[in-house]
Short mmCIF file of C-alpha atoms and ligand atoms in Angstrom, two decimals:
data_model
loop_
_atom_site.label_atom_id
_atom_site.label_comp_id
_atom_site.label_asym_id
_atom_site.label_seq_id
_atom_site.Cartn_x
_atom_site.Cartn_y
_atom_site.Cartn_z
CA MET A 1 289.29 -13.39 160.56
CA THR A 2 288.11 -12.87 164.11
CA GLN A 3 289.44 -15.18 166.72
CA THR A 4 286.89 -17.37 168.44
CA PRO A 5 287.66 -19.14 171.72
CA THR A 6 288.11 -22.43 169.83
CA ASP A 7 290.99 -20.95 167.83
CA ARG A 8 292.92 -20.42 170.99
CA GLU A 9 295.19 -23.22 172.11
CA LEU A 10 293.34 -25.30 174.69
CA PHE A 11 294.58 -25.63 178.25
CA TRP A 12 296.70 -28.82 178.28
CA ALA A 13 294.33 -30.90 180.44
CA ASP A 14 291.33 -29.81 178.35
CA ALA A 15 293.23 -30.68 175.18
CA VAL A 16 293.88 -34.21 176.50
CA ALA A 17 290.22 -34.62 177.46
CA ALA A 18 289.11 -33.37 174.05
CA SER A 19 291.36 -35.91 172.31
CA LEU A 20 289.66 -38.93 173.94
CA PRO A 21 286.61 -40.71 172.52
CA ARG A 22 283.46 -39.85 174.43
CA ASP A 23 281.44 -43.01 173.86
CA THR A 24 283.58 -45.33 175.97
CA LYS A 25 284.29 -46.15 179.60
CA HIS A 26 287.66 -44.63 180.48
CA VAL A 27 290.17 -45.86 183.02
CA ILE A 28 293.09 -43.63 183.98
CA ARG A 29 295.91 -45.46 185.74
CA ASP A 30 298.98 -44.49 187.70
CA SER A 31 301.39 -46.63 189.70
CA LYS A 32 304.27 -46.53 192.15
CA THR A 33 307.06 -48.94 192.98
CA PRO A 34 307.62 -48.69 196.76
CA SER A 35 311.40 -48.72 196.52
CA GLY A 36 312.15 -46.23 199.29
CA PRO A 37 311.38 -42.63 200.32
CA VAL A 38 309.82 -40.80 197.36
CA PRO A 39 311.39 -37.52 196.25
CA ILE A 40 308.99 -34.63 195.60
CA SER A 41 309.44 -35.24 191.87
CA GLY A 42 307.55 -38.50 192.48
CA LEU A 43 304.40 -36.48 193.12
CA ARG A 44 304.44 -34.76 189.74
CA GLY A 45 302.92 -37.82 188.01
CA PRO A 46 300.14 -38.43 190.58
CA VAL A 47 299.20 -34.72 190.68
CA ILE A 48 299.09 -34.52 186.86
CA THR A 49 297.04 -37.74 186.72
CA ASP A 50 294.66 -36.38 189.35
CA ALA A 51 294.31 -33.08 187.45
CA LEU A 52 293.49 -35.05 184.30
CA TYR A 53 291.02 -37.25 186.18
CA ARG A 54 289.21 -34.16 187.51
CA THR A 55 289.23 -32.59 184.04
CA PHE A 56 287.92 -35.76 182.33
CA ARG A 57 284.99 -35.91 184.77
CA GLU A 58 284.30 -32.23 184.36
CA GLN A 59 284.22 -32.70 180.58
CA GLY A 60 281.60 -35.39 181.01
CA LEU A 61 283.76 -38.47 180.33
CA ASP A 62 282.89 -41.70 182.13
CA VAL A 63 286.17 -42.32 183.97
CA ARG A 64 287.57 -44.51 186.76
CA TYR A 65 290.91 -43.78 188.48
CA VAL A 66 293.02 -46.85 189.32
CA PHE A 67 296.30 -46.77 191.21
CA THR A 68 298.61 -49.77 191.58
CA ILE A 69 301.41 -50.36 194.05
CA ASP A 70 304.07 -52.34 192.21
CA ASP A 71 305.33 -54.15 195.29
CA PHE A 72 306.19 -57.38 193.43
CA ASP A 73 309.17 -55.69 191.75
CA PRO A 74 312.67 -56.78 192.85
CA MET A 75 314.88 -54.54 194.94
CA ASP A 76 317.50 -53.36 192.44
CA SER A 77 318.57 -50.01 193.80
CA GLN A 78 322.31 -49.58 194.24
CA SER A 79 321.82 -46.82 196.80
CA MET A 80 319.71 -49.16 198.94
CA LYS A 81 322.42 -51.81 198.73
CA GLN A 82 324.73 -49.49 200.67
CA GLN A 83 322.30 -49.27 203.58
CA ALA A 84 322.82 -51.42 206.65
CA GLY A 85 321.21 -54.84 206.39
CA MET A 86 319.92 -54.32 202.84
CA ALA A 87 322.61 -56.13 200.81
CA GLU A 88 321.16 -59.59 201.59
CA HIS A 89 317.75 -58.50 200.29
CA MET A 90 318.88 -57.34 196.85
CA GLY A 91 316.79 -59.06 194.18
CA LYS A 92 313.91 -59.96 196.50
CA PRO A 93 310.43 -58.57 195.84
CA PHE A 94 309.73 -55.45 197.93
CA PHE A 95 306.87 -57.08 199.81
CA LYS A 96 309.21 -59.84 201.04
CA ILE A 97 311.76 -57.47 202.55
CA PRO A 98 311.54 -56.41 206.22
CA SER A 99 310.75 -52.78 206.91
CA PRO A 100 312.22 -50.06 209.12
CA GLU A 101 309.02 -50.37 211.18
CA PRO A 102 308.18 -53.72 212.80
CA GLY A 103 304.95 -55.38 211.70
CA LYS A 104 305.12 -54.00 208.18
CA ASP A 105 307.12 -55.11 205.17
CA PHE A 106 309.36 -52.74 203.22
CA ALA A 107 306.80 -52.20 200.45
CA ARG A 108 303.90 -51.50 202.79
CA TYR A 109 305.97 -49.15 204.92
CA HIS A 110 307.07 -46.97 201.99
CA ALA A 111 303.82 -47.22 200.03
CA GLU A 112 301.73 -46.15 203.01
CA ARG A 113 304.00 -43.18 203.64
CA PHE A 114 303.66 -42.15 200.00
CA LEU A 115 299.89 -42.66 199.97
CA SER A 116 299.56 -40.51 203.10
CA THR A 117 300.77 -37.58 200.98
CA PHE A 118 297.84 -38.20 198.59
CA GLU A 119 295.37 -37.38 201.34
CA ARG A 120 297.19 -34.15 202.12
CA VAL A 121 297.23 -32.94 198.53
CA GLY A 122 293.74 -34.16 197.62
CA ILE A 123 294.53 -37.08 195.31
CA HIS A 124 291.77 -39.68 195.52
CA PRO A 125 292.13 -42.76 193.30
CA GLN A 126 288.89 -44.75 193.32
CA GLU A 127 290.80 -48.02 193.53
CA ILE A 128 294.21 -48.87 194.94
CA HIS A 129 295.56 -52.33 194.09
CA TRP A 130 298.68 -54.06 195.36
CA LEU A 131 300.50 -56.29 192.89
CA ARG A 132 301.11 -58.90 195.63
CA ASP A 133 297.33 -59.38 195.78
CA LEU A 134 296.78 -59.30 192.03
CA TYR A 135 299.48 -61.94 191.42
CA GLY A 136 298.80 -63.90 194.62
CA SER A 137 295.07 -64.29 193.96
CA GLY A 138 295.68 -65.64 190.47
CA LYS A 139 293.87 -62.71 188.84
CA LEU A 140 296.81 -62.20 186.48
CA ASP A 141 297.35 -65.91 185.71
CA HIS A 142 295.69 -65.70 182.30
CA GLU A 143 297.92 -62.71 181.47
CA ILE A 144 301.02 -64.73 182.40
CA GLU A 145 299.81 -67.69 180.37
CA LEU A 146 299.17 -65.48 177.35
CA VAL A 147 302.71 -64.10 177.57
CA LEU A 148 304.28 -67.56 177.92
CA ARG A 149 302.36 -68.87 174.91
CA ASN A 150 303.68 -65.91 172.91
CA ALA A 151 307.28 -66.05 174.13
CA ASP A 152 308.63 -66.15 170.54
CA GLU A 153 306.81 -62.96 169.71
CA VAL A 154 308.09 -61.27 172.90
CA ARG A 155 311.70 -62.17 172.05
CA ARG A 156 311.22 -60.88 168.49
CA ILE A 157 309.88 -57.52 169.72
CA TYR A 158 312.64 -57.17 172.33
CA ALA A 159 315.17 -57.68 169.53
CA GLU A 160 313.44 -55.41 167.00
CA VAL A 161 312.25 -52.53 169.12
CA SER A 162 315.00 -52.28 171.70
CA ASN A 163 317.79 -54.40 170.27
CA VAL A 164 317.81 -56.77 173.25
CA GLN A 165 318.76 -60.30 172.19
CA LYS A 166 317.43 -63.03 174.49
CA ASP A 167 318.54 -66.63 174.24
CA PRO A 168 315.90 -68.65 172.35
CA THR A 169 314.99 -70.71 175.43
CA TRP A 170 314.39 -67.62 177.65
CA LEU A 171 310.86 -67.14 178.90
CA PRO A 172 309.45 -63.70 179.78
CA VAL A 173 308.57 -64.50 183.37
CA TRP A 174 310.42 -63.96 186.64
CA VAL A 175 310.01 -66.84 189.08
CA ILE A 176 310.59 -66.33 192.81
CA CYS A 177 313.43 -68.71 193.73
CA GLU A 178 312.07 -71.30 196.18
CA ASN A 179 315.45 -71.50 197.87
CA CYS A 180 316.56 -67.87 198.36
CA GLY A 181 313.38 -65.86 197.67
CA ARG A 182 314.95 -63.70 194.94
CA ILE A 183 312.99 -62.79 191.85
CA GLY A 184 315.44 -60.80 189.79
CA THR A 185 318.01 -63.57 189.48
CA THR A 186 315.98 -66.38 187.94
CA HIS A 187 316.15 -67.52 184.32
CA ALA A 188 313.01 -69.44 183.26
CA THR A 189 312.72 -71.91 180.36
CA ASP A 190 310.56 -74.74 179.05
CA PHE A 191 306.90 -73.93 179.66
CA ASP A 192 304.98 -77.23 179.43
CA GLY A 193 301.57 -75.63 179.75
CA THR A 194 301.58 -75.89 183.56
CA THR A 195 305.09 -75.33 184.89
CA VAL A 196 308.41 -73.73 183.90
CA ALA A 197 311.96 -74.79 184.69
CA TYR A 198 314.13 -72.11 186.30
CA GLU A 199 317.65 -71.51 187.50
CA CYS A 200 318.61 -68.90 190.11
CA ARG A 201 321.84 -67.60 188.55
CA LYS A 202 324.72 -66.10 190.48
CA ASP A 203 325.60 -63.47 187.87
CA TYR A 204 322.28 -63.01 186.07
CA VAL A 205 321.98 -59.35 186.99
CA SER A 206 324.53 -56.83 188.27
CA TRP A 207 322.50 -55.74 191.30
CA ALA A 208 321.85 -59.10 192.98
CA GLU A 209 323.47 -62.52 193.32
CA GLY A 210 321.44 -65.71 192.80
CA CYS A 211 321.90 -68.90 194.87
CA GLY A 212 322.35 -71.45 192.05
CA HIS A 213 319.13 -73.31 192.83
CA ARG A 214 317.34 -75.11 189.98
CA GLY A 215 313.69 -76.09 190.10
CA ARG A 216 310.40 -76.44 188.34
CA ILE A 217 307.27 -74.55 189.35
CA ALA A 218 303.88 -73.35 188.13
CA PRO A 219 304.50 -69.62 187.44
CA PHE A 220 301.04 -68.70 188.72
CA LYS A 221 299.25 -67.59 191.91
CA GLY A 222 302.10 -65.39 193.08
CA ASN A 223 305.02 -67.73 192.25
CA ALA A 224 306.24 -65.42 189.50
CA LYS A 225 305.77 -62.01 187.93
CA LEU A 226 305.99 -60.59 184.44
CA PRO A 227 308.95 -58.41 183.38
CA TRP A 228 308.26 -54.64 183.57
CA ASN A 229 307.03 -53.95 180.01
CA LEU A 230 304.80 -56.98 179.99
CA GLN A 231 303.41 -56.30 183.46
CA TRP A 232 302.54 -52.87 182.17
CA CYS A 233 300.54 -54.48 179.34
CA ALA A 234 298.92 -56.91 181.79
CA MET A 235 297.74 -53.95 183.89
CA TRP A 236 296.32 -52.20 180.83
CA ASP A 237 294.45 -55.33 179.84
CA HIS A 238 293.28 -56.28 183.33
CA PHE A 239 291.90 -52.82 184.15
CA ASN A 240 290.97 -51.82 180.57
CA VAL A 241 293.19 -48.75 180.88
CA THR A 242 292.50 -46.03 178.29
CA TYR A 243 294.82 -43.33 179.60
CA GLU A 244 298.16 -43.48 181.39
CA GLU A 245 300.66 -40.68 181.54
CA GLY A 246 304.17 -41.19 182.82
CA GLY A 247 307.39 -39.47 183.74
CA LYS A 248 310.18 -39.43 181.23
CA ASP A 249 312.51 -40.94 183.84
CA LEU A 250 310.13 -43.73 184.83
CA LEU A 251 309.38 -44.51 181.24
CA THR A 252 313.02 -45.14 180.48
CA ALA A 253 313.89 -46.97 183.71
CA GLY A 254 311.97 -50.15 182.95
CA GLY A 255 312.27 -49.96 179.19
CA SER A 256 310.56 -47.61 176.83
CA ARG A 257 306.85 -47.07 176.57
CA ASP A 258 307.26 -47.77 172.86
CA ARG A 259 308.24 -51.33 173.60
CA ALA A 260 305.23 -51.87 175.88
CA ASN A 261 302.96 -50.38 173.20
CA GLU A 262 304.41 -52.73 170.60
CA LEU A 263 304.02 -55.77 172.85
CA TYR A 264 300.43 -54.81 173.67
CA ARG A 265 299.44 -54.54 170.01
CA ALA A 266 301.20 -57.79 169.02
CA ILE A 267 300.23 -60.06 171.91
CA TRP A 268 297.05 -58.65 173.39
CA LYS A 269 295.83 -57.37 169.99
CA ARG A 270 294.65 -54.20 171.71
CA GLU A 271 295.42 -50.54 171.17
CA PRO A 272 297.65 -49.18 174.00
CA PRO A 273 296.26 -46.36 176.15
CA ALA A 274 296.98 -42.76 175.24
CA GLY A 275 299.24 -40.83 177.57
CA LEU A 276 301.56 -37.88 177.66
CA GLN A 277 305.08 -38.04 179.06
CA HIS A 278 305.87 -35.43 181.66
CA GLU A 279 309.29 -33.85 181.93
CA PHE A 280 311.67 -33.95 184.87
CA PHE A 281 311.04 -32.10 188.07
CA ASN A 282 314.25 -31.46 189.94
CA ILE A 283 314.51 -30.08 193.38
CA GLY A 284 317.80 -28.34 193.30
CA GLY A 285 320.09 -25.73 194.62
CA LYS A 286 323.22 -26.11 196.64
CA LYS A 287 321.34 -25.59 199.86
CA MET A 288 319.39 -28.80 199.43
CA SER A 289 322.42 -30.88 200.24
CA THR A 290 323.02 -29.16 203.55
CA SER A 291 321.33 -30.01 206.82
CA LYS A 292 319.08 -26.97 206.29
CA GLY A 293 317.77 -28.53 203.13
CA VAL A 294 314.84 -30.41 204.61
CA GLY A 295 312.02 -30.54 202.12
CA ALA A 296 313.44 -32.79 199.45
CA SER A 297 311.24 -35.83 199.96
CA ALA A 298 307.57 -35.75 199.07
CA LEU A 299 306.57 -36.47 202.63
CA GLU A 300 308.75 -33.70 204.08
CA LEU A 301 307.59 -31.13 201.55
CA VAL A 302 303.94 -32.03 202.03
CA ASP A 303 304.44 -31.71 205.78
CA LEU A 304 305.81 -28.19 205.33
CA TYR A 305 303.80 -26.74 202.45
CA PRO A 306 300.01 -26.40 202.33
CA GLY A 307 298.53 -28.99 199.93
CA GLU A 308 297.38 -26.28 197.51
CA ILE A 309 300.89 -24.92 197.18
CA VAL A 310 302.32 -28.39 196.53
CA ARG A 311 299.74 -28.96 193.79
CA PHE A 312 300.30 -25.48 192.37
CA LEU A 313 304.06 -26.00 192.31
CA LEU A 314 303.56 -29.21 190.32
CA LEU A 315 300.80 -27.95 188.01
CA ARG A 316 301.71 -24.35 187.18
CA THR A 317 304.31 -25.50 184.64
CA HIS A 318 303.14 -27.41 181.55
CA PRO A 319 303.87 -31.16 182.02
CA LYS A 320 306.05 -31.07 178.91
CA ARG A 321 308.41 -28.55 180.49
CA ALA A 322 311.10 -29.44 183.01
CA VAL A 323 311.09 -27.70 186.39
CA GLU A 324 314.06 -26.82 188.58
CA PHE A 325 312.78 -26.03 192.02
CA ASP A 326 314.95 -24.56 194.75
CA PRO A 327 313.10 -23.50 197.91
CA ALA A 328 315.98 -21.23 198.95
CA GLY A 329 315.98 -17.49 198.35
CA ASN A 330 312.80 -15.73 197.27
CA THR A 331 311.24 -18.77 195.58
CA LEU A 332 308.41 -19.16 198.07
CA PRO A 333 307.25 -15.51 198.17
CA ARG A 334 307.26 -15.55 194.35
CA LEU A 335 305.40 -18.86 194.22
CA TYR A 336 302.75 -17.52 196.59
CA ASP A 337 302.39 -14.27 194.63
CA GLU A 338 301.90 -16.31 191.48
CA TYR A 339 299.33 -18.48 193.26
CA ASP A 340 297.46 -15.32 194.33
CA ARG A 341 297.54 -13.98 190.76
CA CYS A 342 295.98 -17.25 189.57
CA ALA A 343 293.28 -16.92 192.26
CA ASP A 344 292.55 -13.40 190.95
CA ALA A 345 292.43 -14.78 187.42
CA TYR A 346 289.92 -17.38 188.58
CA LEU A 347 287.75 -14.70 190.18
CA GLU A 348 287.82 -12.75 186.94
CA ASP A 349 287.26 -15.70 184.61
CA PRO A 350 287.20 -19.29 185.91
CA ARG A 351 287.78 -20.54 182.35
CA SER A 352 291.07 -18.69 181.90
CA ASP A 353 294.20 -20.87 181.90
CA PHE A 354 295.51 -19.33 185.12
CA GLY A 355 292.06 -19.71 186.68
CA LYS A 356 292.07 -23.38 185.74
CA ILE A 357 295.52 -23.89 187.24
CA TRP A 358 294.27 -22.32 190.48
CA ARG A 359 291.21 -24.55 190.50
CA LEU A 360 293.15 -27.76 189.81
CA SER A 361 295.53 -26.80 192.62
CA GLN A 362 292.80 -27.01 195.23
CA VAL A 363 292.87 -29.91 197.70
CA VAL A 364 289.10 -29.62 198.14
CA GLU A 365 287.36 -29.50 194.78
CA ASP A 366 284.80 -26.89 193.81
CA ILE A 367 285.66 -24.08 196.16
CA ALA A 368 286.11 -20.44 195.20
CA PRO A 369 289.12 -18.31 196.17
CA ILE A 370 288.86 -16.01 199.14
CA VAL A 371 289.13 -12.39 198.08
CA PHE A 372 291.08 -10.96 201.02
CA ARG A 373 294.59 -12.38 201.23
CA VAL A 374 297.84 -11.10 202.71
CA ARG A 375 300.92 -11.52 200.53
CA PHE A 376 303.37 -14.15 201.76
CA GLY A 377 306.24 -11.63 201.88
CA THR A 378 304.14 -9.25 203.97
CA VAL A 379 303.28 -12.04 206.42
CA ALA A 380 307.01 -12.78 206.73
CA ASP A 381 307.69 -9.08 207.47
CA TRP A 382 304.94 -8.97 210.09
CA LEU A 383 306.33 -12.00 211.86
CA GLN A 384 309.52 -10.08 212.47
CA ILE A 385 307.93 -7.06 214.08
CA PRO A 386 307.27 -7.94 217.73
CA SER A 387 304.37 -5.51 218.19
CA ILE A 388 302.41 -6.94 215.25
CA GLU A 389 299.91 -9.74 215.74
CA PRO A 390 299.26 -10.96 212.17
CA HIS A 391 295.54 -11.78 212.59
CA ALA A 392 294.81 -8.39 214.17
CA GLU A 393 296.94 -6.62 211.57
CA ALA A 394 295.15 -8.43 208.73
CA ALA A 395 291.73 -7.51 210.17
CA LYS A 396 292.90 -3.89 210.46
CA ARG A 397 293.91 -3.93 206.83
CA LYS A 398 290.66 -5.58 205.73
CA LYS A 399 288.72 -3.13 207.95
CA ALA A 400 286.57 -6.08 209.05
CA PRO A 401 287.03 -9.27 211.07
CA LEU A 402 288.57 -12.18 209.12
CA THR A 403 286.26 -15.00 208.05
CA ALA A 404 287.05 -18.60 209.05
CA ALA A 405 288.44 -19.31 205.57
CA GLU A 406 290.60 -16.17 205.64
CA THR A 407 291.94 -17.11 209.07
CA LEU A 408 292.86 -20.62 207.87
CA GLU A 409 294.59 -19.22 204.82
CA LEU A 410 296.53 -16.73 206.95
CA ASP A 411 297.48 -19.51 209.40
CA ASP A 412 298.94 -21.56 206.52
CA ARG A 413 300.97 -18.59 205.36
CA ILE A 414 302.20 -17.82 208.88
CA ALA A 415 303.32 -21.43 209.44
CA LEU A 416 305.23 -21.59 206.17
CA ALA A 417 306.66 -18.07 206.48
CA LYS A 418 308.18 -19.02 209.84
CA ILE A 419 309.94 -22.00 208.25
CA TRP A 420 310.98 -19.90 205.27
CA LEU A 421 312.54 -17.22 207.50
CA GLU A 422 314.39 -19.85 209.47
CA ARG A 423 315.68 -21.97 206.57
CA TRP A 424 315.49 -20.35 203.19
CA ALA A 425 314.94 -16.60 203.34
CA PRO A 426 317.74 -14.45 201.89
CA GLU A 427 319.56 -12.19 204.32
CA GLU A 428 317.76 -9.05 203.14
CA ALA A 429 314.37 -10.55 203.97
CA ARG A 430 315.39 -11.24 207.55
CA PHE A 431 315.32 -8.51 210.12
CA ALA A 432 314.67 -8.19 213.77
CA VAL A 433 314.05 -4.95 215.59
CA ALA A 434 317.14 -4.34 217.70
CA SER A 435 316.43 -4.14 221.42
CA THR A 436 319.13 -1.49 221.97
CA LEU A 437 320.47 1.27 219.73
CA PRO A 438 322.49 -0.36 216.90
CA PRO A 439 326.13 0.82 216.83
CA ALA A 440 325.80 1.56 213.08
CA THR A 441 323.78 4.69 213.99
CA ALA A 442 327.10 6.37 214.82
CA MET A 443 327.68 6.60 211.05
CA LEU A 444 324.51 8.61 210.33
CA THR A 445 325.06 11.92 208.52
CA ASP A 446 323.63 15.24 209.66
CA PRO A 447 320.85 15.29 207.03
CA GLN A 448 319.93 11.73 208.09
CA ARG A 449 319.73 12.83 211.73
CA GLU A 450 317.60 15.79 210.74
CA PHE A 451 315.38 13.38 208.79
CA LEU A 452 314.90 11.20 211.91
CA VAL A 453 314.06 14.20 214.10
CA ARG A 454 311.37 15.37 211.68
CA ALA A 455 310.00 11.85 211.26
CA LYS A 456 309.74 11.59 215.04
CA ALA A 457 307.30 14.52 215.04
CA GLU A 458 304.82 12.46 213.00
CA VAL A 459 304.92 9.32 215.16
CA GLY A 460 301.57 8.72 216.84
CA LEU A 461 299.90 11.35 214.62
CA ILE A 462 300.02 9.40 211.36
CA THR A 463 298.84 5.80 211.83
CA ASP A 464 298.27 4.71 208.25
CA PRO A 465 301.42 3.16 206.74
CA GLU A 466 300.74 4.54 203.25
CA ALA A 467 300.24 8.07 204.58
CA MET A 468 303.41 7.75 206.69
CA GLN A 469 305.37 6.57 203.66
CA GLU A 470 304.18 9.65 201.71
CA ARG A 471 305.16 11.94 204.54
CA LEU A 472 308.63 10.35 204.79
CA TYR A 473 309.19 11.12 201.10
CA ASP A 474 308.30 14.79 201.72
CA ILE A 475 310.54 15.04 204.78
CA ALA A 476 313.46 13.52 202.84
CA LYS A 477 313.08 16.25 200.23
CA GLU A 478 312.77 18.94 202.88
CA VAL A 479 316.07 17.95 204.51
CA GLY A 480 317.87 17.55 201.17
CA LEU A 481 318.18 13.78 201.11
CA THR A 482 317.76 13.76 197.32
CA THR A 483 319.66 12.51 194.28
CA PRO A 484 321.05 14.96 191.66
CA GLU A 485 317.86 14.21 189.65
CA GLY A 486 315.73 15.39 192.57
CA LYS A 487 314.51 11.95 193.63
CA VAL A 488 314.49 10.82 197.26
CA SER A 489 317.84 9.26 198.08
CA LYS A 490 318.17 5.74 199.56
CA ALA A 491 319.99 7.36 202.48
CA ALA A 492 316.68 8.52 203.95
CA PHE A 493 315.17 5.10 204.44
CA GLU A 494 318.55 3.61 205.32
CA ALA A 495 318.57 5.93 208.33
CA ILE A 496 315.37 4.33 209.62
CA TYR A 497 316.54 0.75 208.95
CA VAL A 498 319.88 1.35 210.65
CA THR A 499 318.10 2.90 213.63
CA PHE A 500 315.69 0.00 214.18
CA ILE A 501 317.25 -3.06 212.55
CA GLY A 502 320.95 -2.18 212.53
CA LYS A 503 321.38 -2.80 208.78
CA PRO A 504 320.78 -0.62 205.72
CA SER A 505 317.73 -2.45 204.28
CA GLY A 506 314.45 -3.82 205.50
CA PRO A 507 310.69 -3.84 204.97
CA LYS A 508 308.72 -0.66 204.24
CA ALA A 509 310.24 1.91 206.58
CA ALA A 510 306.85 3.46 207.33
CA TRP A 511 305.57 0.20 208.82
CA LEU A 512 308.22 0.25 211.47
CA LEU A 513 307.14 3.75 212.48
CA VAL A 514 303.40 3.02 212.60
CA THR A 515 303.37 -0.54 213.93
CA LEU A 516 305.92 -0.43 216.75
CA LYS A 517 304.81 1.19 220.02
CA PRO A 518 304.93 5.04 219.65
CA ASP A 519 306.89 5.57 222.91
CA PHE A 520 309.54 3.12 221.80
CA VAL A 521 309.73 4.65 218.33
CA THR A 522 310.13 8.25 219.50
CA ALA A 523 312.73 7.30 222.12
CA ARG A 524 314.75 5.30 219.58
CA LEU A 525 314.61 8.06 216.92
CA ASP A 526 315.75 10.55 219.52
CA GLU A 527 318.63 8.36 220.60
CA ALA A 528 319.73 7.69 217.00
CA ALA A 529 319.57 11.37 216.08
CA ARG A 530 321.97 12.16 218.92
CA ALA A 531 324.29 9.13 218.54
CA LYS A 532 327.95 9.82 217.69
ZN1 LIG B 1 317.87 -68.49 194.64
#
């Protein structure tokens, strides 16, 4: 049987789009709790959701993209508790906690910082809603009432699906204590159709201490919120969500997605949205914990990396596979090479999987890759050779002036390569042309010296790096710098590296000879050949 394109496994985003009904209005939702600085892993979900949103539209689905900021959640993070001034705010909703920046609350401060990364990486939800507004305006009141009227059913599902036994008077609503302002510490009972009784308990949760206050209040118009699973359902119902993916970690933090699905079917009598679960994304490596390890938070990484590379980093691996990312070592040159290969794949066939990954990695939609690019590793080498000006060198290589798009692309690579060389590049990738003759030249052997003398004769005559490299191979053979198998020995090129960089490895030796000023090169070769 011949294989038709439909036999092939679909690209993951296409497969999701193909699984959804076409004759309905779709809403894809994503959300964030503004609980502090967001690690880069926190962008995996939004980038996957955005890639799905783009794919759904492209496949002709009628889709709206809704993002909610869950700023009504209580502060429950133990790591925050350790920070100065935060202990007294444990258990309060994020939007009621003061922020590091005057004039903004904690939730707004962190949410705005996170949302600023969206702009940089090209994520554009059509609607952004804040839970403080949704609860405060009363828009979720009928959702809260529905939950309270079905409290028995909620308790039954908690017990059956997740084995959580609640006392029979417990109501699934979290009231904000009128005395201390905490929301995580209150136990609500006795819904009379308008109000609930509540008690702010000292030891209700491990992460915050209640004040002991008892009261009675209408749990509407921003006086209370729903517990996590039920709030999830309320969002699905309120926005008519048909698709919502989520991180494995997030999905377990507030209770399992299974429990929310079960509650939604039983109480709202609706079918929960479809949605894949993405795997963990860990930024790792020992170097991340050192002071050099800037780049761990989403904001820092997005400040350093071009938006396309951030998206590519998060999209190149299937959402179902975990990623360990360590920016140290040769990770970035490899990542960029892979990105370039995907651009080439796109140029060859935009419908190939790699082509699609390239396309979904673009900050600006619907643009084509530029054809002339300089490899990231080459840019890093150029930056370390004082006589090379990267734009001029690139134009020389292209044999034509760079276009505006090519210049921008090169500028991005130059900016990141500088940071890479400073923070993450392995020792062998770093070199600087020594301003005086390196002492290591005293160790050169006679054949190596002979090699340098003969190479010197070509300086200024051969200007093409490839041609110079060829010639260096020939000279090495002529002077006997060969292995027993007749191949050119490493000692030949080591002689050039030692002469210019002072260590036995470096970039392509020929580049040093053709890109540095000829007078300097001949003088240095001369000096090295005579050094003892
Ligand atoms: Zn209280």
